[in-house]
Coordinates of C-alpha atoms and ligand atoms in Angstrom, one line a residue:
M287 CA 27.1 42.2 -73.7
T288 CA 23.5 42.9 -72.8
V289 CA 23.0 45.8 -70.4
R290 CA 20.9 44.8 -67.3
N291 CA 17.9 47.0 -66.5
Y292 CA 16.2 47.5 -63.1
D293 CA 13.5 49.8 -62.1
V294 CA 15.2 50.5 -58.8
L295 CA 18.9 50.0 -57.8
V296 CA 19.5 50.2 -54.0
A297 CA 23.1 50.9 -52.9
G298 CA 23.7 49.3 -49.4
G299 CA 22.7 46.3 -47.4
G300 CA 21.6 47.6 -44.0
N301 CA 18.2 48.5 -42.5
A302 CA 17.7 51.6 -44.7
A303 CA 18.5 49.7 -47.9
V304 CA 16.4 46.6 -47.2
C305 CA 13.4 48.6 -46.0
A306 CA 13.6 50.6 -49.3
A307 CA 14.0 47.4 -51.4
I308 CA 11.0 45.7 -49.7
T309 CA 8.8 48.7 -50.2
A310 CA 9.7 49.2 -53.9
A311 CA 9.2 45.5 -54.6
R312 CA 5.8 45.5 -52.9
D313 CA 4.9 48.5 -55.2
G314 CA 5.7 46.4 -58.2
A315 CA 9.2 47.5 -59.1
S316 CA 12.1 45.3 -60.2
V317 CA 14.7 45.9 -57.6
L318 CA 18.5 45.2 -57.5
L319 CA 20.1 45.6 -54.1
V320 CA 23.9 45.8 -54.1
E321 CA 25.8 45.2 -50.9
A322 CA 29.5 45.9 -50.8
A323 CA 30.1 43.3 -48.1
P324 CA 30.2 39.6 -48.5
K325 CA 27.0 37.8 -47.5
F326 CA 28.3 36.8 -44.1
W327 CA 29.1 40.4 -43.2
R328 CA 26.0 41.9 -44.8
G329 CA 24.0 44.6 -43.1
G330 CA 26.6 47.3 -42.2
N331 CA 26.2 48.9 -38.8
T332 CA 22.6 47.6 -38.6
R333 CA 24.0 44.2 -37.5
H334 CA 25.2 45.8 -34.3
T335 CA 21.9 47.5 -33.3
R336 CA 19.6 46.5 -30.6
N337 CA 16.6 48.7 -30.8
C338 CA 14.5 51.3 -32.6
R339 CA 12.9 54.4 -31.0
I340 CA 9.3 54.6 -32.0
A341 CA 6.4 56.9 -30.9
H342 CA 3.4 55.1 -29.6
D343 CA 0.2 55.9 -27.8
S344 CA 0.1 53.1 -25.2
A345 CA 2.1 50.3 -23.7
N346 CA 2.2 47.0 -25.4
E347 CA 3.7 43.6 -24.7
V348 CA 7.2 45.0 -25.1
L349 CA 7.0 48.8 -24.6
T350 CA 6.3 49.7 -21.0
G351 CA 4.3 53.0 -21.5
P352 CA 3.2 55.6 -24.1
Y353 CA 5.7 57.7 -25.9
P354 CA 3.9 60.5 -27.7
V355 CA 5.3 62.2 -30.8
E356 CA 5.5 65.5 -28.8
E357 CA 7.8 63.9 -26.2
Y358 CA 9.9 62.3 -28.9
M359 CA 10.3 65.7 -30.5
E360 CA 11.3 67.3 -27.1
D361 CA 14.0 64.7 -26.7
L362 CA 15.2 65.2 -30.2
L363 CA 15.4 69.0 -29.9
R364 CA 17.2 68.6 -26.6
V365 CA 20.0 66.5 -28.0
T366 CA 20.4 68.4 -31.2
D367 CA 20.0 71.9 -29.7
G368 CA 17.4 72.5 -32.3
E369 CA 19.8 71.7 -35.2
T370 CA 17.3 69.6 -37.2
D371 CA 15.0 70.2 -40.2
M372 CA 11.8 70.6 -38.2
K373 CA 9.5 69.5 -41.1
L374 CA 11.4 66.3 -41.8
A375 CA 11.9 65.6 -38.1
Q376 CA 8.1 66.0 -37.4
M377 CA 7.3 63.7 -40.3
T378 CA 9.9 61.1 -39.2
L379 CA 8.6 60.9 -35.7
E380 CA 5.0 60.8 -36.8
Q381 CA 5.7 58.0 -39.2
S382 CA 7.7 56.1 -36.6
K383 CA 4.3 55.2 -35.1
D384 CA 3.7 52.8 -38.0
L385 CA 7.0 51.0 -37.6
W386 CA 5.9 48.6 -34.9
D387 CA 3.3 47.1 -37.1
W388 CA 5.2 47.4 -40.4
L389 CA 8.4 45.8 -39.1
N390 CA 6.3 43.0 -37.5
E391 CA 4.6 42.4 -40.9
Q392 CA 8.1 42.0 -42.4
G393 CA 8.9 39.3 -39.9
V394 CA 10.9 41.3 -37.4
L395 CA 10.2 40.2 -33.8
F396 CA 10.7 42.3 -30.6
Q397 CA 11.5 41.6 -27.0
P398 CA 11.3 43.5 -23.7
S399 CA 14.5 45.4 -23.0
M400 CA 17.0 43.9 -20.6
G401 CA 18.3 45.7 -17.5
G402 CA 21.3 48.0 -18.0
T403 CA 20.1 49.2 -21.4
L404 CA 20.2 52.9 -20.7
T405 CA 16.6 52.8 -19.4
L406 CA 15.0 52.6 -22.8
S407 CA 12.2 50.2 -22.0
R408 CA 9.4 52.7 -22.6
T409 CA 10.7 54.4 -25.7
N410 CA 12.7 51.8 -27.7
A411 CA 11.6 48.5 -29.2
F412 CA 14.3 45.9 -28.8
F413 CA 14.8 43.4 -31.6
L414 CA 14.5 39.8 -30.6
G415 CA 17.9 38.4 -31.3
G416 CA 19.4 41.9 -32.0
G417 CA 20.1 43.7 -35.3
K418 CA 21.4 40.7 -37.1
A419 CA 18.2 38.7 -36.5
M420 CA 16.2 41.8 -37.5
L421 CA 18.1 42.0 -40.8
N422 CA 17.8 38.3 -41.5
A423 CA 14.0 38.7 -41.3
L424 CA 14.1 41.7 -43.6
Y425 CA 16.3 39.9 -46.2
R426 CA 14.0 36.9 -46.1
T427 CA 11.1 39.1 -46.9
A428 CA 13.0 41.0 -49.6
L429 CA 14.0 37.8 -51.3
S430 CA 10.5 36.4 -51.1
L431 CA 9.3 39.5 -52.9
G432 CA 11.8 38.9 -55.8
V433 CA 14.4 41.5 -54.9
T434 CA 17.7 40.5 -56.5
V435 CA 20.6 40.8 -53.9
E436 CA 24.2 40.9 -55.0
Y437 CA 27.0 40.7 -52.3
D438 CA 30.6 41.7 -52.6
T439 CA 29.3 44.3 -55.1
E440 CA 30.2 47.9 -54.6
V441 CA 28.7 51.0 -56.3
I442 CA 31.6 52.8 -57.8
D443 CA 29.9 55.3 -60.1
V444 CA 26.6 56.9 -60.9
D445 CA 26.1 58.7 -64.2
I446 CA 24.0 61.7 -63.4
V447 CA 22.7 64.1 -66.1
D448 CA 20.7 67.1 -65.0
G449 CA 19.9 65.6 -61.6
F450 CA 18.8 62.3 -63.2
A451 CA 20.7 59.1 -62.6
K452 CA 20.9 57.1 -65.8
T453 CA 23.2 54.2 -65.0
V454 CA 25.1 52.8 -62.0
T455 CA 28.4 51.2 -62.3
V456 CA 29.2 48.4 -59.8
Q457 CA 32.4 46.5 -59.1
K458 CA 32.5 42.8 -58.1
G459 CA 36.1 41.6 -57.7
E460 CA 38.0 42.6 -60.9
D461 CA 34.8 42.9 -62.9
T462 CA 32.8 46.1 -63.4
E463 CA 29.3 46.4 -64.9
T464 CA 27.2 49.3 -65.8
I465 CA 23.5 48.8 -65.1
S466 CA 20.6 50.8 -66.5
I467 CA 18.1 52.1 -63.9
R468 CA 14.9 54.1 -63.6
A469 CA 15.6 55.2 -60.0
F470 CA 18.5 55.1 -57.6
I471 CA 18.4 54.8 -53.8
A472 CA 21.5 55.6 -51.8
A473 CA 21.4 53.7 -48.5
S474 CA 25.1 53.1 -48.1
G475 CA 25.8 54.5 -44.6
G476 CA 28.3 57.2 -43.6
F477 CA 32.1 57.4 -44.2
E478 CA 33.3 56.4 -40.8
A479 CA 35.4 53.5 -42.1
N480 CA 37.3 55.7 -44.5
I481 CA 40.3 56.7 -42.3
D482 CA 41.8 59.0 -44.9
W483 CA 38.5 60.9 -45.1
L484 CA 38.4 61.1 -41.3
K485 CA 41.9 62.5 -41.4
E486 CA 40.8 65.2 -43.8
A487 CA 38.4 66.4 -41.0
W488 CA 40.4 65.5 -37.8
G489 CA 44.0 65.6 -39.0
P490 CA 46.5 62.7 -38.3
S491 CA 44.9 61.9 -34.9
A492 CA 42.1 60.0 -36.8
E493 CA 44.7 57.3 -37.4
N494 CA 44.2 56.3 -33.8
F495 CA 40.4 56.1 -33.9
L496 CA 38.6 52.8 -33.7
I497 CA 35.5 52.2 -35.8
R498 CA 32.7 50.4 -33.9
G499 CA 31.0 49.2 -37.0
T500 CA 31.5 47.8 -40.5
P501 CA 34.7 48.4 -42.5
Y502 CA 32.5 48.7 -45.6
N503 CA 31.1 52.2 -44.9
K504 CA 33.7 54.1 -46.8
G505 CA 31.4 56.9 -48.1
R506 CA 32.0 56.0 -51.7
V507 CA 28.4 56.8 -52.8
L508 CA 28.4 59.9 -50.6
R509 CA 31.6 61.1 -52.4
I510 CA 30.0 60.4 -55.8
M511 CA 27.0 62.4 -54.9
M512 CA 29.2 65.3 -53.6
D513 CA 31.2 65.2 -56.9
R514 CA 28.1 65.0 -59.1
G515 CA 26.2 68.0 -57.8
V516 CA 24.0 66.7 -55.0
Q517 CA 23.6 69.2 -52.1
I518 CA 25.6 68.1 -49.0
L519 CA 24.8 69.0 -45.4
G520 CA 26.6 68.6 -42.1
D521 CA 30.0 69.1 -40.7
P522 CA 32.5 66.3 -41.6
K523 CA 33.7 66.4 -38.0
Q524 CA 30.3 65.7 -36.6
C525 CA 30.0 62.0 -35.6
H526 CA 28.7 59.8 -32.8
A527 CA 31.8 58.8 -30.9
V528 CA 32.1 57.0 -27.5
A529 CA 35.1 55.9 -25.5
I530 CA 35.7 52.2 -26.0
D531 CA 38.2 49.7 -24.7
G532 CA 41.6 50.6 -26.3
R533 CA 42.2 47.0 -27.1
A534 CA 39.1 46.7 -29.3
P535 CA 39.6 45.7 -33.0
K536 CA 40.0 48.5 -35.5
F537 CA 36.6 47.7 -37.0
D538 CA 33.4 45.9 -36.0
G539 CA 34.0 45.7 -32.2
G540 CA 30.4 46.6 -31.7
L541 CA 28.5 47.3 -28.5
I542 CA 30.5 45.1 -26.1
T543 CA 33.7 47.2 -26.5
R544 CA 32.0 50.2 -24.8
L545 CA 33.3 50.8 -21.3
D546 CA 30.8 52.0 -18.7
C547 CA 33.1 52.4 -15.7
V548 CA 34.1 56.0 -16.2
P549 CA 31.7 57.5 -13.5
F550 CA 33.1 55.1 -10.9
G551 CA 36.7 56.1 -11.2
V552 CA 39.1 58.7 -12.5
V553 CA 40.3 59.0 -16.1
V554 CA 43.8 60.2 -16.8
N555 CA 45.6 60.9 -20.1
A556 CA 49.0 59.7 -21.3
N557 CA 50.6 62.4 -19.1
G558 CA 48.9 61.0 -16.0
E559 CA 46.5 64.0 -15.7
R560 CA 42.8 64.1 -15.3
F561 CA 41.1 66.0 -18.1
Y562 CA 37.3 66.0 -17.5
D563 CA 34.6 65.7 -14.8
E564 CA 33.9 61.9 -14.8
G565 CA 30.8 62.4 -12.7
E566 CA 29.2 65.3 -14.6
D567 CA 25.9 63.5 -15.2
F568 CA 24.3 60.1 -15.5
W569 CA 26.4 57.9 -17.9
P570 CA 23.6 57.4 -20.5
K571 CA 23.6 61.2 -20.8
R572 CA 27.4 61.5 -21.0
Y573 CA 28.9 58.4 -22.6
A574 CA 28.6 59.9 -26.1
I575 CA 30.9 62.9 -25.3
W576 CA 33.8 60.7 -24.1
G577 CA 34.9 59.6 -27.6
R578 CA 35.6 63.3 -28.5
L579 CA 37.2 64.0 -25.1
V580 CA 39.6 61.1 -25.6
A581 CA 40.2 62.1 -29.2
A582 CA 41.5 65.5 -27.9
Q583 CA 44.1 63.9 -25.6
P584 CA 47.8 63.2 -26.5
E585 CA 48.0 60.1 -28.6
Q586 CA 44.2 59.9 -28.5
V587 CA 44.2 57.7 -25.5
G588 CA 42.8 57.8 -21.9
Y589 CA 43.1 55.5 -18.9
V590 CA 40.3 54.8 -16.5
L591 CA 41.3 53.7 -13.0
I592 CA 39.0 52.1 -10.5
D593 CA 39.4 50.1 -7.3
E594 CA 37.8 47.0 -5.8
K595 CA 34.7 48.9 -4.7
S596 CA 33.5 49.4 -8.3
I597 CA 34.7 46.4 -10.2
N598 CA 31.3 44.7 -10.2
S599 CA 29.2 47.9 -10.7
F600 CA 29.2 48.0 -14.5
M601 CA 28.8 45.8 -17.6
P602 CA 32.1 43.9 -17.7
S603 CA 34.3 44.4 -20.7
P604 CA 35.2 41.3 -22.9
F605 CA 38.9 42.3 -22.2
P606 CA 40.1 41.7 -18.6
P607 CA 41.3 44.9 -17.0
D608 CA 44.9 45.5 -15.9
K609 CA 45.2 44.8 -12.2
A610 CA 47.7 45.6 -9.4
D611 CA 47.9 46.0 -5.7
T612 CA 49.1 49.7 -5.9
I613 CA 48.1 52.5 -8.2
E614 CA 51.7 53.1 -9.0
E615 CA 52.2 49.5 -10.1
L616 CA 49.0 49.6 -12.1
A617 CA 50.0 52.8 -13.9
E618 CA 53.3 51.3 -14.9
I619 CA 51.7 48.1 -16.2
M620 CA 49.6 50.4 -18.4
G621 CA 52.7 52.2 -19.7
L622 CA 52.2 55.4 -17.6
D623 CA 54.5 57.3 -15.3
G624 CA 53.7 55.6 -11.9
A625 CA 54.8 58.4 -9.7
K626 CA 52.8 61.0 -11.6
V627 CA 49.6 58.9 -11.7
K628 CA 50.0 58.1 -7.9
A629 CA 50.2 61.8 -7.2
T630 CA 47.1 62.5 -9.3
V631 CA 45.1 59.8 -7.5
E632 CA 46.3 61.0 -4.1
E633 CA 45.3 64.5 -4.8
F634 CA 41.9 63.3 -6.0
N635 CA 41.4 61.1 -3.0
K636 CA 42.1 64.0 -0.6
A637 CA 39.6 66.2 -2.4
C638 CA 36.7 63.7 -2.1
R639 CA 33.7 64.9 0.0
G640 CA 30.3 63.3 0.7
T641 CA 29.3 60.0 2.1
N642 CA 26.0 58.9 0.5
F643 CA 27.3 57.1 -2.6
N644 CA 24.5 56.1 -4.9
H645 CA 25.1 55.8 -8.6
N646 CA 21.4 55.8 -9.4
E647 CA 21.0 59.4 -8.4
H648 CA 23.0 62.6 -8.4
D649 CA 24.6 61.8 -5.1
D650 CA 26.6 64.1 -2.8
C651 CA 30.0 62.4 -3.4
H652 CA 32.1 65.1 -5.1
T653 CA 35.5 66.6 -5.0
E654 CA 36.5 70.1 -3.9
G655 CA 39.4 72.3 -4.7
L656 CA 40.7 70.5 -7.8
E657 CA 41.3 72.2 -11.1
I658 CA 38.8 69.7 -12.6
N659 CA 36.4 68.6 -10.0
K660 CA 34.3 65.4 -10.1
T661 CA 30.6 66.4 -9.5
H662 CA 29.1 63.1 -8.4
W663 CA 30.1 59.6 -7.5
A664 CA 33.5 60.7 -6.3
R665 CA 34.9 58.1 -3.9
P666 CA 38.6 57.8 -3.0
I667 CA 40.4 55.2 -5.2
D668 CA 42.0 53.5 -2.2
K669 CA 40.8 49.8 -2.0
P670 CA 43.1 47.3 -3.6
P671 CA 43.3 45.6 -6.0
F672 CA 43.2 48.5 -8.4
Y673 CA 42.0 48.0 -12.0
G674 CA 42.6 50.0 -15.2
Y675 CA 41.3 50.0 -18.8
S676 CA 42.7 52.0 -21.7
L677 CA 40.2 54.1 -23.7
R678 CA 40.2 55.1 -27.4
P679 CA 37.7 57.1 -29.4
G680 CA 35.2 54.6 -31.0
I681 CA 33.4 56.2 -34.0
T682 CA 29.9 54.9 -34.4
F683 CA 28.9 56.8 -37.5
T684 CA 29.5 60.2 -39.3
Y685 CA 26.8 62.8 -39.9
L686 CA 27.9 64.4 -43.2
G687 CA 25.2 63.5 -45.8
V688 CA 23.0 64.3 -48.7
K689 CA 20.1 66.8 -48.4
V690 CA 16.7 65.3 -49.0
N691 CA 13.1 66.4 -49.1
S692 CA 10.1 64.8 -47.5
D693 CA 9.9 62.3 -50.4
A694 CA 13.4 61.2 -49.6
R695 CA 14.4 62.7 -52.9
M696 CA 18.0 64.1 -53.0
I697 CA 18.2 67.9 -53.5
M698 CA 20.7 69.1 -56.1
A699 CA 23.2 71.9 -55.5
D700 CA 20.9 74.3 -57.4
G701 CA 18.1 73.6 -55.0
K702 CA 16.0 71.5 -57.4
P703 CA 14.9 67.9 -56.4
S704 CA 16.6 65.2 -58.3
G705 CA 14.6 63.5 -61.0
N706 CA 15.1 60.0 -59.7
M707 CA 17.6 59.8 -56.8
F708 CA 16.6 59.0 -53.3
A709 CA 18.4 58.5 -50.0
S710 CA 17.7 56.7 -46.7
G711 CA 19.5 55.9 -43.5
E712 CA 22.8 57.2 -42.3
I713 CA 23.7 58.8 -45.6
M714 CA 20.9 61.4 -45.0
A715 CA 20.5 61.2 -41.2
G716 CA 22.2 64.7 -40.9
N717 CA 18.9 66.2 -42.1
I718 CA 17.5 65.2 -38.7
L719 CA 20.6 65.0 -36.6
G720 CA 22.5 68.3 -37.0
K721 CA 24.4 67.2 -33.9
G722 CA 24.0 65.0 -30.9
Y723 CA 22.3 61.7 -30.8
L724 CA 19.2 60.0 -29.4
A725 CA 19.5 56.3 -28.7
G726 CA 17.6 54.3 -31.3
I727 CA 16.8 57.1 -33.7
G728 CA 19.3 55.8 -36.3
M729 CA 17.1 52.9 -37.1
T730 CA 14.0 55.1 -37.0
I731 CA 15.4 57.4 -39.7
G732 CA 16.5 54.4 -41.8
S733 CA 13.2 52.6 -41.6
V734 CA 11.0 55.7 -42.2
F735 CA 13.1 57.1 -45.0
G736 CA 13.7 53.6 -46.4
R737 CA 10.0 53.1 -46.8
I738 CA 9.5 56.5 -48.3
A739 CA 12.4 56.1 -50.7
G740 CA 11.2 52.7 -51.8
R741 CA 7.7 54.0 -52.5
E742 CA 8.8 57.1 -54.3
A743 CA 11.4 55.2 -56.4
A744 CA 8.9 52.6 -57.5
G745 CA 6.5 55.4 -58.3
N746 CA 9.2 57.2 -60.4
A747 CA 9.9 53.9 -62.2
R748 CA 6.3 53.5 -63.2
N749 CA 6.0 57.1 -64.7
Ligands
FAD1088 C1 27.9 49.3 -32.3 C2 26.7 50.1 -32.8 C3 25.5 50.0 -32.2 C4 24.4 50.7 -32.6 N1 23.2 50.5 -32.0 C5 22.1 51.2 -32.5 C6 20.8 50.9 -31.9 O1 20.6 50.0 -31.0 N2 19.7 51.6 -32.4 C7 19.9 52.5 -33.5 O2 18.9 53.1 -33.9 N3 21.1 52.7 -34.0 C8 22.2 52.1 -33.6 N4 23.4 52.3 -34.2 C9 23.4 53.1 -35.4 C10 22.8 52.3 -36.6 O3 23.7 51.2 -36.8 C11 22.6 53.1 -37.8 O4 21.9 54.3 -37.5 C12 21.8 52.3 -38.8 O5 22.2 50.9 -38.8 C13 22.1 52.8 -40.2 O6 21.5 52.0 -41.1 P1 21.9 52.2 -42.6 O7 21.2 51.2 -43.4 O8 21.8 53.6 -43.1 O9 23.5 51.9 -42.6 P2 24.3 50.5 -42.4 O10 23.5 49.5 -41.7 O11 25.6 50.8 -41.9 O12 24.4 49.9 -43.9 C14 25.2 50.6 -44.9 C15 25.4 49.5 -45.9 O13 26.0 50.1 -47.1 C16 26.9 49.2 -47.6 N5 27.8 50.0 -48.5 C17 28.7 51.0 -48.2 N6 29.2 51.5 -49.3 C18 28.7 50.8 -50.4 C19 28.8 50.9 -51.8 N7 29.7 51.8 -52.4 N8 28.1 50.0 -52.6 C20 27.3 49.1 -52.0 N9 27.1 49.0 -50.7 C21 27.8 49.9 -49.9 C22 27.6 48.6 -46.4 O14 28.3 47.4 -46.7 C23 26.4 48.4 -45.5 O15 25.8 47.2 -45.7 C24 24.5 51.5 -33.8 C25 25.7 51.6 -34.5 C26 26.8 50.9 -34.0 C27 28.1 50.9 -34.8

């Protein structure tokens, strides 16, 4: 059988992969992109995205004002507590300025942000039609440039000798094929869909986690890189995790399963006890800690309880809430100890102080004297009917990844750059995001490093 040869093989089918493939093809390389998912499900977590955070000097038809690189950097340092590779971060934010034009040139369209989108209208460019439409545009461009795309095809091995990838083995159904390459780009996401790997980090509780994105991000390429001497960075426990509706599907529930009603109510665990300040800060600044908070509770479940006053104050869930005329009844419908939850809510109601409820500011509605006080937006839960939603940890993506340099080149365990292996997107995002998250930066990292990886891989193939 003849062995196929490509200048560049890209593993993955999301934003990072297709940006890399387009750039390498424009630079004259023959490119094979292999996507583990079937065509209908192509595009990994990118399908679920809405926007990309980009630095820019002035407002345009979509972005409502300037967002200088310096401000972007301040935002990044705040969320990561400084845990970032400063050189790579600076380069990424500077190059994000080109993305508006570049993505437009690839056929991606943008739209103004809608209300209720975490006040991102100045900083984040929203894709017209969402991530899936954005990807469709990128794929159309990649195909028009001659990129070969193979679906249902998983990278299962990479033969690496002295930091140099020689061949890549892929599997399609029962068939495997070894392909000869000049350069390899890993753009295959994190390992969040690999529950066994999550269990290695989190213990058995990870069995109860829900995965907000694709079931195809199992970290297979990341594991190959780990086993074949590529330098790995990050903590396997670090991930972006939010509290989502407990009835969401195991995978791919996407954005709509997020529940934004926590600041309006109280949250109890399976023992009927509150466990954290629901009103600590504005929800956009706090929603990403609630996945971890729920993960630390018995059975990895929480229950948010609200009353009639709040039911229309947040983006509705696709799943109707449980509803009852008394808190006790509601708790029992939700499988909780009714008397215990009633006592918790009564104690909370008695502790509420302040009268100027305003969820758009840090208002004076708070509790006093509780073991865990609620700092803002604390109103008695006393107006029937009462509503409840169960909460589960929803993992967005993991941060463990491969170390890269400013050419997107993977760094080997001995500190030397690989001869021909590059990485972009979630698989290397840990270089920038040591911890924390800034809405929209995932797509920035994928696009910036995708373009660099594509350019460098094509250059490698020529030499
Ligand atoms: C619900 C949700 C909403 C989000 N919203 C935003 C947002 O608005 N803005 C933002 O910046 N970020 C957002 N993110 C994060 C964002 O999705 C990621 O940062 C970004 O899409 C990562 O792109 P990527 O190409 O690296 O990975 P992905 O888009 O996940 O693509 C990885 C690809 O690799 C493929 N793959 C995996 N293993 C293999 C293998 N062995 N062989 C071949 N292919 C393989 C997968 O099938 C997949 O196509 C969101 C994530 C989720 C889950």
